[in-house]
CSV table of C-alpha atoms in Angstrom, one decimal:
chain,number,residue,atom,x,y,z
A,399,UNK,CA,-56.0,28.2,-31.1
A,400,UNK,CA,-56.2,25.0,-29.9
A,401,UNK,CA,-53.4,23.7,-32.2
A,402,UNK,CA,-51.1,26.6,-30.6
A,403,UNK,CA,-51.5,25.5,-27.5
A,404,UNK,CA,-51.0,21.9,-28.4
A,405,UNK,CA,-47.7,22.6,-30.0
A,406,UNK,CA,-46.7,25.5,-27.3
A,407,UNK,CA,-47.3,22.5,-24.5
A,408,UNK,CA,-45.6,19.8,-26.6
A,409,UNK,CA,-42.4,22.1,-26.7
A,410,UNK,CA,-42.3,22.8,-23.3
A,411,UNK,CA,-42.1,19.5,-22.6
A,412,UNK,CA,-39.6,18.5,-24.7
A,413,UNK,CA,-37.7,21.1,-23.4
A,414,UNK,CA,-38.3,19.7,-20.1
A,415,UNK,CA,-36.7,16.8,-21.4
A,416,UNK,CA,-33.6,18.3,-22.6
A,417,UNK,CA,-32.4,20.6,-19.5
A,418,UNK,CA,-28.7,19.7,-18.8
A,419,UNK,CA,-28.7,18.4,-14.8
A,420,UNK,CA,-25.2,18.7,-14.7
A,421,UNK,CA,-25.3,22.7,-15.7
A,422,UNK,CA,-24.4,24.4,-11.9
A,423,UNK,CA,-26.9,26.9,-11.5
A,424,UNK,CA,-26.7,29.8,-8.7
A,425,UNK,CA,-28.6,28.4,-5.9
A,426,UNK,CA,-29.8,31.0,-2.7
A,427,UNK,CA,-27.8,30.5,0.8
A,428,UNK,CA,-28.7,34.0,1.9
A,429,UNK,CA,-29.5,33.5,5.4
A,430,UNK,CA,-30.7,35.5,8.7
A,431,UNK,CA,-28.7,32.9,10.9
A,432,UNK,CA,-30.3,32.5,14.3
A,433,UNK,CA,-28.1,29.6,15.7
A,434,UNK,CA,-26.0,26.6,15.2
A,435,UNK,CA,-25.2,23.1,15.6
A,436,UNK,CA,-22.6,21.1,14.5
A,437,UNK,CA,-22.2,22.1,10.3
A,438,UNK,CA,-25.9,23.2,10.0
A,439,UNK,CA,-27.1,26.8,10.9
A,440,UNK,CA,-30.6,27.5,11.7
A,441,UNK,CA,-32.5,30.8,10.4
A,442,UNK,CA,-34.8,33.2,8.4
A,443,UNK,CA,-34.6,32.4,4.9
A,444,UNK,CA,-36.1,35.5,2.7
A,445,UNK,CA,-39.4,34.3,3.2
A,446,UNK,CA,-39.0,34.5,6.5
A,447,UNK,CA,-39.4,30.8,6.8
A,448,UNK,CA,-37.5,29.1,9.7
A,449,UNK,CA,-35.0,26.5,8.1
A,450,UNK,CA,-31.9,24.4,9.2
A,451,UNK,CA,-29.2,24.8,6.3
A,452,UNK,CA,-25.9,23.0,5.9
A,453,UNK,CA,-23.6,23.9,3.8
A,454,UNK,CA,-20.9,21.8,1.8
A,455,UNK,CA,-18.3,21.9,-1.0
A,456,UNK,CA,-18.9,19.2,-3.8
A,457,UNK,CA,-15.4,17.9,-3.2
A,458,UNK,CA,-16.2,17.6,0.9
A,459,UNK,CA,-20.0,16.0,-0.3
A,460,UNK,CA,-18.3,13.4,-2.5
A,461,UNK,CA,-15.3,12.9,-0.1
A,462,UNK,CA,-17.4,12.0,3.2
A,463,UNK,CA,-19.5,9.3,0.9
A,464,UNK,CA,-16.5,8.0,-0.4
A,465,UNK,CA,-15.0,7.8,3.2
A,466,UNK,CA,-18.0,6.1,4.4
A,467,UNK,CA,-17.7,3.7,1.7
A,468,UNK,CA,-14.4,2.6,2.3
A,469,UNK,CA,-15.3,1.6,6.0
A,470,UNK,CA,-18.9,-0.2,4.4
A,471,UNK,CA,-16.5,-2.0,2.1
A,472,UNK,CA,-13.6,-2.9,4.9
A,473,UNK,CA,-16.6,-4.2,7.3
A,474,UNK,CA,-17.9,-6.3,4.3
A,475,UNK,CA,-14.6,-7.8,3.4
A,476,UNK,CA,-14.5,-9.1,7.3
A,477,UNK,CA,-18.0,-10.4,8.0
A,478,UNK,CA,-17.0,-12.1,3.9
A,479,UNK,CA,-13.2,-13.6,6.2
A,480,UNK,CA,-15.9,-14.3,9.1
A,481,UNK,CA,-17.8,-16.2,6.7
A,482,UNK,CA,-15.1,-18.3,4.9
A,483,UNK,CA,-13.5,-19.5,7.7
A,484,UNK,CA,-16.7,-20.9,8.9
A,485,UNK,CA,-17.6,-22.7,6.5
A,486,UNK,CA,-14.0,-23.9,6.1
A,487,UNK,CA,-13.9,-25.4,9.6
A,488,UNK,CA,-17.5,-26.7,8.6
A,489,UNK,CA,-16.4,-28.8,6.2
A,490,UNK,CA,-14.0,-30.3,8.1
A,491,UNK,CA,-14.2,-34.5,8.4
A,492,UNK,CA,-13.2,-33.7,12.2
A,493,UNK,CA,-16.3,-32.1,12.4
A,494,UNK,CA,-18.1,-34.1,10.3
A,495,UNK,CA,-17.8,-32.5,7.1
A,496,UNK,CA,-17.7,-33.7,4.1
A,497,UNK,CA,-14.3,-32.3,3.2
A,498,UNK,CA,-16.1,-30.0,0.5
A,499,UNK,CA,-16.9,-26.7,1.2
A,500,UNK,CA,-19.8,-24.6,0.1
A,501,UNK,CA,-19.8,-21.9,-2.5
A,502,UNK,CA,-19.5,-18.3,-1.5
A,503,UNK,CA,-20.4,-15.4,-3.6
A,504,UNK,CA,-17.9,-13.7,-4.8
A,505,UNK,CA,-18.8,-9.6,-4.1
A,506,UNK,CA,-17.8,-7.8,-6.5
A,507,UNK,CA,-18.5,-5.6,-9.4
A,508,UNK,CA,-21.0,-3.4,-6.7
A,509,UNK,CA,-19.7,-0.3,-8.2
A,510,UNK,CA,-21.7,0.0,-11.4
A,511,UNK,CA,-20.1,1.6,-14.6
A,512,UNK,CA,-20.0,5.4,-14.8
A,513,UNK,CA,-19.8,7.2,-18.1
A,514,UNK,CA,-16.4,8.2,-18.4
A,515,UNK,CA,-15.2,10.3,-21.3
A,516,UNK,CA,-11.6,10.0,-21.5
A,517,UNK,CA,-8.8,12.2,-23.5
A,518,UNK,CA,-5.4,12.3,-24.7
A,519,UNK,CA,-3.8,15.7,-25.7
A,520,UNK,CA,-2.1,18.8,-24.4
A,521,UNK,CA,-3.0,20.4,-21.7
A,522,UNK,CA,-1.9,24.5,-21.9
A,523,UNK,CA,1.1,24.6,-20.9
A,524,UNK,CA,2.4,21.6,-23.3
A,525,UNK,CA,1.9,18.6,-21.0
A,526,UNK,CA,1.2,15.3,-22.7
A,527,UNK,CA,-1.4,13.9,-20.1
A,528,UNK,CA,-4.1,11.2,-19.7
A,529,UNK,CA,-7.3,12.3,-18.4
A,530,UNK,CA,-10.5,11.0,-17.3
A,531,UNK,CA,-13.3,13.1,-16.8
A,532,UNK,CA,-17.0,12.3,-15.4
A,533,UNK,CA,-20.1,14.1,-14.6
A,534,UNK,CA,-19.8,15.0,-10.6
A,535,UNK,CA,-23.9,13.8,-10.0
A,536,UNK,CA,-22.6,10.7,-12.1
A,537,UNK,CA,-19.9,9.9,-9.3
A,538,UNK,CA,-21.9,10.9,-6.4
A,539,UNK,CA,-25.2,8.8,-7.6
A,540,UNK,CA,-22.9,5.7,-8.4
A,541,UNK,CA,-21.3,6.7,-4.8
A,542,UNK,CA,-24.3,6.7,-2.8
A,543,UNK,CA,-25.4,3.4,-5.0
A,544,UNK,CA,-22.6,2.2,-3.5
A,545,UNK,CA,-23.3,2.9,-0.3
A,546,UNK,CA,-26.6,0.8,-0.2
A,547,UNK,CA,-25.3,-2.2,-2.2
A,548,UNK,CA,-22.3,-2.2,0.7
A,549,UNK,CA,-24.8,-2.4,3.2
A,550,UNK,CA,-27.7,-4.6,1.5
A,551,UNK,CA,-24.4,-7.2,0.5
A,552,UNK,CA,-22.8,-7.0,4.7
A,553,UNK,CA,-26.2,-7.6,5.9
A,554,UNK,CA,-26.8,-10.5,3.9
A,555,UNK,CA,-23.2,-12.2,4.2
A,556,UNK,CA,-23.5,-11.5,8.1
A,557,UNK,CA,-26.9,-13.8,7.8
A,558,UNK,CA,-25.2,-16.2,6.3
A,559,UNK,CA,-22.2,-16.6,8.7
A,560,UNK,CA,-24.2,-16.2,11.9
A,561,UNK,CA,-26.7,-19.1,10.5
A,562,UNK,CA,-23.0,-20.9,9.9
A,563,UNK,CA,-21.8,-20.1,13.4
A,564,UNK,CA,-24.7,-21.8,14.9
A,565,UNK,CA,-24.2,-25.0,12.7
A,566,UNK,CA,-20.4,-24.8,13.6
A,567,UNK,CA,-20.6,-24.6,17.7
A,568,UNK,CA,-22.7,-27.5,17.7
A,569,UNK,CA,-20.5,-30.0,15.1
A,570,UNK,CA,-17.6,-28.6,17.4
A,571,UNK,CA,-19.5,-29.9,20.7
A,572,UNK,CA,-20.1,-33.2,19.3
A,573,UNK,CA,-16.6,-33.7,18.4
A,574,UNK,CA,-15.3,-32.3,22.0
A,575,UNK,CA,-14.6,-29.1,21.4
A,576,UNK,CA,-16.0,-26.1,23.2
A,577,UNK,CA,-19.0,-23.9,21.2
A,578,UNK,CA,-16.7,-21.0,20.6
A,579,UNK,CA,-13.5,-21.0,19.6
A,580,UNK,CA,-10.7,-20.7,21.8
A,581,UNK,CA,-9.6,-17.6,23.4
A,582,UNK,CA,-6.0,-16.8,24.4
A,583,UNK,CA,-4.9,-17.2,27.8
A,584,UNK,CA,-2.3,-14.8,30.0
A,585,UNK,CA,-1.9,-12.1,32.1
A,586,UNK,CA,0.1,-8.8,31.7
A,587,UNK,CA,3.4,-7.7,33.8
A,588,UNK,CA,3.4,-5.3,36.3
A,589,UNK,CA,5.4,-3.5,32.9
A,590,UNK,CA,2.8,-3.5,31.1
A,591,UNK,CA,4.4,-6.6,29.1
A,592,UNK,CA,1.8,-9.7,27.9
A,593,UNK,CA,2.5,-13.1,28.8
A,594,UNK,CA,0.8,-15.7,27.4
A,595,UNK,CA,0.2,-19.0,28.9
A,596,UNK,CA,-2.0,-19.8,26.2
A,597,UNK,CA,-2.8,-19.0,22.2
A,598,UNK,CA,-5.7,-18.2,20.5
A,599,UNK,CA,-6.9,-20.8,18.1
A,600,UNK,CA,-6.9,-19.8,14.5
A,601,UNK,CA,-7.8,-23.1,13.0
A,602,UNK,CA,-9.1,-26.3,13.5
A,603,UNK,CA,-5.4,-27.5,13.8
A,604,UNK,CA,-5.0,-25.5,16.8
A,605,UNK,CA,-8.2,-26.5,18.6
A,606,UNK,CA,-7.4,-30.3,18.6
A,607,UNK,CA,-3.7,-29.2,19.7
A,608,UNK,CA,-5.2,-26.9,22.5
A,609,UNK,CA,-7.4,-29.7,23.4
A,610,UNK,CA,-5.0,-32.5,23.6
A,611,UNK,CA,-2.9,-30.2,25.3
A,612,UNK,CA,-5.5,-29.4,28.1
A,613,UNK,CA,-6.4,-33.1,27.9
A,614,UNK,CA,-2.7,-33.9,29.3
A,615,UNK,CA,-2.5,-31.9,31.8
């Protein structure tokens, strides 16, 4: 008897092992809805337990991280600009730099590799056609991996240029330049036009003409 049961609980887990997470299975969203906010509903499941439920498609699901992740990415790639050009003006010899500039990591390869099984054939109705297929929980894991690395990566490059800013205001102050860089200058027409009296600095070249320029007058 005790050998049955042995085998009977070895099997079972085995089988555990072997259950296919990306079968869909029918999933209850029966509902005695009570009220709403936003996409969520709030009711009596069949249990009569009280609940908040939202409900999605898989293509809306994996579209919103997605979306997410392109404004994660487009705030990384600007804190990484932020970044370069600081430690570009840093190095500066008119700041005192050395006229080398410091290593940046590179960010990439953040999305990591997805299983992708890829074929080459005819599709029914005799199309000759290159498709790449993936498991759905595949894309949305590596999508929501994604999402962190996106924010773990901006968080640390934003350390690294605000530590950079600080270093850069004061080599600018002790080569007479103001802290921050400079701002433009003007005033708009009673049309609405812009008229500047002044530009913004976008590089070091600018500051030293800005200064000399205010210098002169």
């Amino acid at each position: 008897m005790k050998m049955k049961i042995l085998m009977i609980a070895v099997f079972m887990s085995v089988a555990g092992c072997t259950t296919n997470p990306h079968k869909v299975e029918e999933i209850d969203t029966e509902l005695d809805k009570k009220g709403s906010f936003g996409n969520s509903s709030v009711g009596l499941n069949k249990d009569g337990e009280l609940i908040v439920q939202e409900e999605s498609t898989a293509a809306d699901e994996l579209r919103q991280v997605q979306w997410a992740n392109q404004k994660l990415e487009d705030d990384m790639k600007h804190e990484h600009f932020l970044l370069k050009t600081c430690r570009n003006d840093l190095a500066d010899s008119r700041l005192g730099g050395s006229g080398e500039v410091d290593p940046i990591a590179e960010v990439d390869n953040l999305k990591s590799a997805s299983e992708v099984r890829e074929q080459f054939g005819l599709t029914k109705a005799g199309e000759i056609k290159f498709v790449k297929r993936e498991f759905y929980l595949d894309r949305l894991k590596q999508e929501r991996d994604l999402s962190k690395s996106l924010k773990d990566m901006t968080k640390t490059i934003g350390k690294h240029r605000e530590a950079c800013e600080r270093r850069m205001a004061t080599a600018r102050v002790k080569n007479g330049l103001p802290a921050q860089r400079y701002k433009a200058q003007g005033y708009f027409s009673p049309n609405g036009a812009w008229n500047e009296s002044r530009k913004a600095e976008n590089s070091l070249d600018d500051a030293f003409q800005i200064k000399a320029m205010e210098a002169s007058k």
